[in-house]
mmCIF file of C-alpha atoms in Angstrom:
data_model
loop_
_atom_site.group_PDB
_atom_site.id
_atom_site.type_symbol
_atom_site.label_atom_id
_atom_site.label_comp_id
_atom_site.label_asym_id
_atom_site.label_seq_id
_atom_site.Cartn_x
_atom_site.Cartn_y
_atom_site.Cartn_z
ATOM 1 C CA ASN A 1 13.168 66.390 4.500
ATOM 2 C CA ALA A 2 11.600 68.798 6.640
ATOM 3 C CA GLY A 3 8.311 69.594 4.655
ATOM 4 C CA VAL A 4 6.171 71.621 7.047
ATOM 5 C CA THR A 5 7.385 72.797 10.292
ATOM 6 C CA GLN A 6 5.094 74.265 13.004
ATOM 7 C CA THR A 7 6.209 75.967 16.267
ATOM 8 C CA PRO A 8 5.544 75.622 19.145
ATOM 9 C CA LYS A 9 4.171 72.104 19.346
ATOM 10 C CA PHE A 10 2.294 72.854 22.538
ATOM 11 C CA GLN A 11 1.031 76.028 24.335
ATOM 12 C CA VAL A 12 -1.090 76.968 27.311
ATOM 13 C CA LEU A 13 -2.518 80.391 27.185
ATOM 14 C CA LYS A 14 -4.806 82.350 29.627
ATOM 15 C CA THR A 15 -8.027 84.007 28.338
ATOM 16 C CA GLY A 16 -6.949 87.350 26.902
ATOM 17 C CA GLN A 17 -3.291 86.594 26.076
ATOM 18 C CA SER A 18 -1.974 86.961 22.491
ATOM 19 C CA MET A 19 0.075 84.426 20.451
ATOM 20 C CA THR A 20 1.556 83.820 17.312
ATOM 21 C CA LEU A 21 1.732 80.382 15.645
ATOM 22 C CA GLN A 22 4.484 80.017 13.133
ATOM 23 C CA CYS A 23 4.532 77.751 10.026
ATOM 24 C CA ALA A 24 7.455 77.431 7.432
ATOM 25 C CA GLN A 25 7.581 75.068 4.342
ATOM 26 C CA ASP A 26 10.461 74.065 2.390
ATOM 27 C CA MET A 27 8.619 72.453 -0.777
ATOM 28 C CA ASN A 28 8.702 75.767 -2.720
ATOM 29 C CA HIS A 29 4.930 75.711 -2.628
ATOM 30 C CA ASN A 30 2.713 78.921 -3.503
ATOM 31 C CA SER A 31 -0.055 78.098 -1.150
ATOM 32 C CA MET A 32 -0.380 77.817 2.320
ATOM 33 C CA TYR A 33 -3.352 77.015 4.914
ATOM 34 C CA TRP A 34 -4.253 77.114 8.593
ATOM 35 C CA TYR A 35 -6.715 74.793 9.790
ATOM 36 C CA ARG A 36 -7.999 73.850 13.352
ATOM 37 C CA GLN A 37 -9.156 70.454 14.225
ATOM 38 C CA ASP A 38 -11.684 69.725 17.005
ATOM 39 C CA PRO A 39 -13.337 66.564 17.827
ATOM 40 C CA GLY A 40 -16.643 65.897 16.044
ATOM 41 C CA MET A 41 -15.995 69.011 13.877
ATOM 42 C CA GLY A 42 -13.126 67.771 11.671
ATOM 43 C CA LEU A 43 -10.656 70.029 10.029
ATOM 44 C CA ARG A 44 -11.949 73.617 9.367
ATOM 45 C CA LEU A 45 -10.055 76.233 7.082
ATOM 46 C CA ILE A 46 -9.222 79.348 9.206
ATOM 47 C CA TYR A 47 -7.378 81.271 6.449
ATOM 48 C CA TYR A 48 -5.385 80.415 3.432
ATOM 49 C CA SER A 49 -2.872 82.241 1.350
ATOM 50 C CA ALA A 50 -3.034 81.364 -2.476
ATOM 51 C CA SER A 51 0.468 83.129 -3.182
ATOM 52 C CA GLU A 52 2.923 85.209 -1.340
ATOM 53 C CA GLY A 53 1.438 88.726 -0.698
ATOM 54 C CA THR A 54 -2.302 87.421 -0.685
ATOM 55 C CA THR A 55 -4.416 85.969 2.117
ATOM 56 C CA ASP A 56 -8.175 85.080 2.318
ATOM 57 C CA LYS A 57 -10.652 83.979 4.738
ATOM 58 C CA GLY A 58 -11.652 80.410 5.313
ATOM 59 C CA GLU A 59 -14.551 78.843 7.002
ATOM 60 C CA VAL A 60 -13.790 79.947 10.452
ATOM 61 C CA PRO A 61 -11.543 83.226 10.469
ATOM 62 C CA ASN A 62 -13.172 85.069 13.454
ATOM 63 C CA GLY A 63 -10.624 85.742 16.181
ATOM 64 C CA TYR A 64 -7.588 85.136 14.085
ATOM 65 C CA ASN A 65 -5.198 87.021 11.742
ATOM 66 C CA VAL A 66 -2.538 85.899 9.427
ATOM 67 C CA SER A 67 0.580 87.122 7.826
ATOM 68 C CA ARG A 68 2.410 85.527 4.692
ATOM 69 C CA LEU A 69 5.753 86.770 5.526
ATOM 70 C CA ASN A 70 7.471 85.303 2.448
ATOM 71 C CA LYS A 71 6.900 82.379 0.166
ATOM 72 C CA ARG A 72 8.040 79.961 2.948
ATOM 73 C CA GLU A 73 6.324 81.225 6.070
ATOM 74 C CA PHE A 74 2.761 81.860 7.068
ATOM 75 C CA SER A 75 1.922 82.746 10.661
ATOM 76 C CA LEU A 76 -1.402 82.618 12.553
ATOM 77 C CA ARG A 77 -2.139 85.329 15.352
ATOM 78 C CA LEU A 78 -4.634 84.920 18.258
ATOM 79 C CA GLU A 79 -4.876 88.815 19.463
ATOM 80 C CA SER A 80 -7.113 87.942 22.495
ATOM 81 C CA ALA A 81 -7.326 84.212 23.110
ATOM 82 C CA ALA A 82 -10.631 82.807 24.142
ATOM 83 C CA PRO A 83 -11.311 79.152 25.678
ATOM 84 C CA SER A 84 -13.329 78.389 22.337
ATOM 85 C CA GLN A 85 -9.922 78.696 20.427
ATOM 86 C CA THR A 86 -8.787 75.578 22.432
ATOM 87 C CA SER A 87 -7.826 73.304 19.611
ATOM 88 C CA VAL A 88 -4.999 71.558 17.481
ATOM 89 C CA TYR A 89 -3.904 73.963 14.815
ATOM 90 C CA PHE A 90 -2.494 72.424 11.403
ATOM 91 C CA CYS A 91 -0.623 74.486 8.908
ATOM 92 C CA ALA A 92 -0.518 72.966 5.333
ATOM 93 C CA SER A 93 0.902 73.902 1.950
ATOM 94 C CA SER A 94 0.282 72.869 -1.791
ATOM 95 C CA GLY A 95 1.655 73.882 -5.121
ATOM 96 C CA ARG A 96 -1.350 76.065 -5.723
ATOM 97 C CA VAL A 97 -4.999 76.154 -4.416
ATOM 98 C CA GLY A 98 -6.869 73.708 -6.359
ATOM 99 C CA GLY A 99 -8.382 70.201 -6.323
ATOM 100 C CA ASN A 100 -5.415 68.580 -8.274
ATOM 101 C CA GLN A 101 -3.064 69.820 -5.759
ATOM 102 C CA PRO A 102 -2.777 67.705 -2.546
ATOM 103 C CA GLN A 103 -1.903 69.473 0.634
ATOM 104 C CA HIS A 104 0.940 68.592 2.936
ATOM 105 C CA PHE A 105 0.615 69.125 6.578
ATOM 106 C CA GLY A 106 2.785 69.812 9.624
ATOM 107 C CA ASP A 107 2.359 67.968 12.883
ATOM 108 C CA GLY A 108 0.206 70.541 14.483
ATOM 109 C CA THR A 109 0.342 72.932 17.452
ATOM 110 C CA ARG A 110 -1.691 71.883 20.569
ATOM 111 C CA LEU A 111 -3.203 75.093 22.107
ATOM 112 C CA SER A 112 -4.954 75.099 25.353
ATOM 113 C CA ILE A 113 -6.675 78.383 26.609
ATOM 114 C CA LEU A 114 -7.637 78.457 30.206
ATOM 115 C CA GLN B 1 -26.480 68.279 5.212
ATOM 116 C CA LYS B 2 -22.844 68.289 5.005
ATOM 117 C CA GLU B 3 -21.162 68.331 1.432
ATOM 118 C CA VAL B 4 -19.163 65.212 2.596
ATOM 119 C CA GLU B 5 -20.509 62.533 4.896
ATOM 120 C CA GLN B 6 -17.940 60.088 6.688
ATOM 121 C CA ASP B 7 -18.928 57.799 9.583
ATOM 122 C CA PRO B 8 -16.458 58.400 12.460
ATOM 123 C CA GLY B 9 -16.522 55.078 13.737
ATOM 124 C CA PRO B 10 -14.423 53.651 15.764
ATOM 125 C CA LEU B 11 -14.087 50.662 13.554
ATOM 126 C CA SER B 12 -12.121 47.781 15.257
ATOM 127 C CA VAL B 13 -10.865 44.883 13.249
ATOM 128 C CA PRO B 14 -8.606 41.997 13.815
ATOM 129 C CA GLU B 15 -5.010 41.776 12.193
ATOM 130 C CA GLY B 16 -5.217 40.537 8.653
ATOM 131 C CA ALA B 17 -8.999 41.641 8.027
ATOM 132 C CA ILE B 18 -9.994 43.671 4.731
ATOM 133 C CA VAL B 19 -11.127 47.149 5.964
ATOM 134 C CA SER B 20 -13.471 49.164 3.817
ATOM 135 C CA LEU B 21 -13.715 52.857 4.669
ATOM 136 C CA ASN B 22 -16.020 55.105 2.902
ATOM 137 C CA CYS B 23 -17.373 58.650 2.153
ATOM 138 C CA THR B 24 -20.419 59.826 0.332
ATOM 139 C CA TYR B 25 -20.963 63.319 -1.049
ATOM 140 C CA SER B 26 -23.495 65.575 -2.438
ATOM 141 C CA ASN B 27 -21.665 67.838 -4.876
ATOM 142 C CA SER B 28 -21.599 66.296 -8.483
ATOM 143 C CA ALA B 29 -18.879 68.790 -9.530
ATOM 144 C CA PHE B 30 -16.284 67.065 -7.213
ATOM 145 C CA GLN B 31 -13.611 65.679 -9.589
ATOM 146 C CA TYR B 32 -10.423 65.106 -7.264
ATOM 147 C CA PHE B 33 -10.769 62.611 -4.390
ATOM 148 C CA MET B 34 -8.035 62.042 -1.681
ATOM 149 C CA TRP B 35 -7.467 59.718 1.182
ATOM 150 C CA TYR B 36 -5.444 60.996 4.033
ATOM 151 C CA ARG B 37 -4.070 58.951 7.161
ATOM 152 C CA GLN B 38 -3.584 60.702 10.455
ATOM 153 C CA TYR B 39 -1.765 59.071 13.336
ATOM 154 C CA SER B 40 -2.364 60.222 16.991
ATOM 155 C CA ARG B 41 -0.706 63.460 17.558
ATOM 156 C CA LYS B 42 0.481 63.887 13.969
ATOM 157 C CA GLY B 43 -0.683 65.830 10.921
ATOM 158 C CA PRO B 44 -2.685 64.279 8.070
ATOM 159 C CA GLU B 45 -0.457 62.642 5.442
ATOM 160 C CA LEU B 46 -1.542 62.106 1.948
ATOM 161 C CA LEU B 47 -2.355 58.285 1.252
ATOM 162 C CA MET B 48 -4.384 58.075 -2.208
ATOM 163 C CA TYR B 49 -5.274 60.296 -4.585
ATOM 164 C CA THR B 50 -7.550 59.826 -7.629
ATOM 165 C CA TYR B 51 -9.215 61.805 -10.304
ATOM 166 C CA SER B 52 -12.699 61.278 -11.654
ATOM 167 C CA SER B 53 -14.005 57.708 -11.535
ATOM 168 C CA GLY B 54 -12.361 54.421 -11.254
ATOM 169 C CA ASN B 55 -10.006 52.576 -9.011
ATOM 170 C CA LYS B 56 -6.365 53.090 -7.931
ATOM 171 C CA GLU B 57 -4.296 50.597 -6.257
ATOM 172 C CA ASP B 58 -0.958 51.175 -4.110
ATOM 173 C CA GLY B 59 0.170 48.122 -2.200
ATOM 174 C CA ARG B 60 -2.297 46.995 0.108
ATOM 175 C CA PHE B 61 -4.503 49.947 -0.423
ATOM 176 C CA THR B 62 -7.250 50.469 -3.179
ATOM 177 C CA ALA B 63 -9.073 53.610 -3.610
ATOM 178 C CA GLN B 64 -12.375 53.336 -5.631
ATOM 179 C CA VAL B 65 -14.736 56.416 -6.851
ATOM 180 C CA ASP B 66 -18.216 55.799 -8.129
ATOM 181 C CA LYS B 67 -19.406 59.120 -9.336
ATOM 182 C CA SER B 68 -22.832 57.914 -10.164
ATOM 183 C CA SER B 69 -23.495 57.018 -6.642
ATOM 184 C CA LYS B 70 -21.430 59.958 -5.115
ATOM 185 C CA TYR B 71 -19.419 57.421 -3.014
ATOM 186 C CA ILE B 72 -15.843 56.790 -2.613
ATOM 187 C CA SER B 73 -14.124 53.898 -0.681
ATOM 188 C CA LEU B 74 -10.834 53.125 0.447
ATOM 189 C CA PHE B 75 -9.928 49.376 1.073
ATOM 190 C CA ILE B 76 -7.020 48.026 3.118
ATOM 191 C CA ARG B 77 -6.010 44.303 2.628
ATOM 192 C CA ASP B 78 -4.163 42.324 5.118
ATOM 193 C CA SER B 79 -4.538 45.099 7.749
ATOM 194 C CA GLN B 80 -1.731 45.658 10.256
ATOM 195 C CA PRO B 81 -1.658 47.179 13.635
ATOM 196 C CA SER B 82 0.415 49.885 11.967
ATOM 197 C CA ASP B 83 -2.767 50.767 9.952
ATOM 198 C CA SER B 84 -4.396 52.035 13.149
ATOM 199 C CA ALA B 85 -4.969 55.586 12.536
ATOM 200 C CA THR B 86 -7.880 58.137 11.543
ATOM 201 C CA TYR B 87 -8.684 58.153 7.873
ATOM 202 C CA LEU B 88 -9.929 61.363 6.411
ATOM 203 C CA CYS B 89 -11.502 61.807 2.863
ATOM 204 C CA ALA B 90 -11.051 65.160 1.133
ATOM 205 C CA MET B 91 -12.421 65.986 -2.464
ATOM 206 C CA SER B 92 -12.565 69.183 -4.671
ATOM 207 C CA ALA B 93 -13.955 70.532 -7.799
ATOM 208 C CA ALA B 94 -11.922 71.036 -10.687
ATOM 209 C CA GLY B 95 -10.564 74.625 -11.558
ATOM 210 C CA ASN B 96 -8.436 77.081 -9.736
ATOM 211 C CA ASN B 97 -8.838 78.200 -6.312
ATOM 212 C CA ARG B 98 -11.039 75.157 -5.479
ATOM 213 C CA LYS B 99 -10.635 74.492 -1.802
ATOM 214 C CA LEU B 100 -10.742 70.736 -0.470
ATOM 215 C CA ILE B 101 -13.772 69.629 1.323
ATOM 216 C CA TRP B 102 -13.108 67.229 4.264
ATOM 217 C CA GLY B 103 -14.774 64.508 5.830
ATOM 218 C CA LEU B 104 -14.717 64.198 9.738
ATOM 219 C CA GLY B 105 -12.399 61.121 9.616
ATOM 220 C CA THR B 106 -12.951 57.441 10.594
ATOM 221 C CA SER B 107 -11.052 56.044 13.531
ATOM 222 C CA LEU B 108 -9.620 52.478 12.816
ATOM 223 C CA ALA B 109 -8.035 50.136 15.425
ATOM 224 C CA VAL B 110 -6.297 46.903 13.920
ATOM 225 C CA ASN B 111 -5.951 44.430 16.835
ATOM 226 C CA PRO B 112 -2.971 42.039 16.947
#
C-alpha cells in the first residue's frame, strides 16, 4: 500500500537553481498539502489544495508555487532556491480539508541549498 | 503566544515506564485532537484521534482530552525502545476548511 509517495528523497541545490518536488497519493483523497519541517519551528503549511483545480496559500507560501496536476498529484516548485529554503518537505493528503479528516504523510524530501 | 504549546523535550525514560506527553491550547473552538508519531527520517503517522472531550484507548496508548483546561495528553504504558520517536499533537476546530494546528513535537527516547 503506497499511500503518499514523494520524489526525490534527497536533493542538493545551489542558490538560484529551480526544482520541482513531486507528490502522488493513491487513497483517492480530495485534499493535498505541502509542509516544511524545521528544527524548533515544527510543521508549517506552505500551500494546500482542497480539491482538484484549487490551490490556496498556507502559513509560509513565499518563494514557492504549486500545481495540482490531477486528483492524485500535487507538485511544489522552488523557482529560485535560497539557503533559507533548506528544510525537510512533507506532502500529505486527506479526504477533505477539515478537522475530522486526519492527514496522511509521505516520508519527505530532504532539500539542502548551498 | 502559539495556539498550541508542546514541550519539545527531549524526554528519556527506561523501558517499561509509563510516559505522559502533553499539549496545551488556547482556542476553545478546537474539537478534533490528534497525536502523530514520527520516526527519524520518516513522515508523521496518525497514532490517535479523538473528538471533543474524554479518553480513547488503543493497546498501550491512551489519549485524553480535557477541554475545560484546554489540555490534551497521550499516555504510553509499558514503553518499548520501538516507541522512541517524536510525538506531535495536532488539533482543529469543527467545520469545513478548518486546517490542523500543530504542536512542535516532543522527542522521546525509551532506553533498554
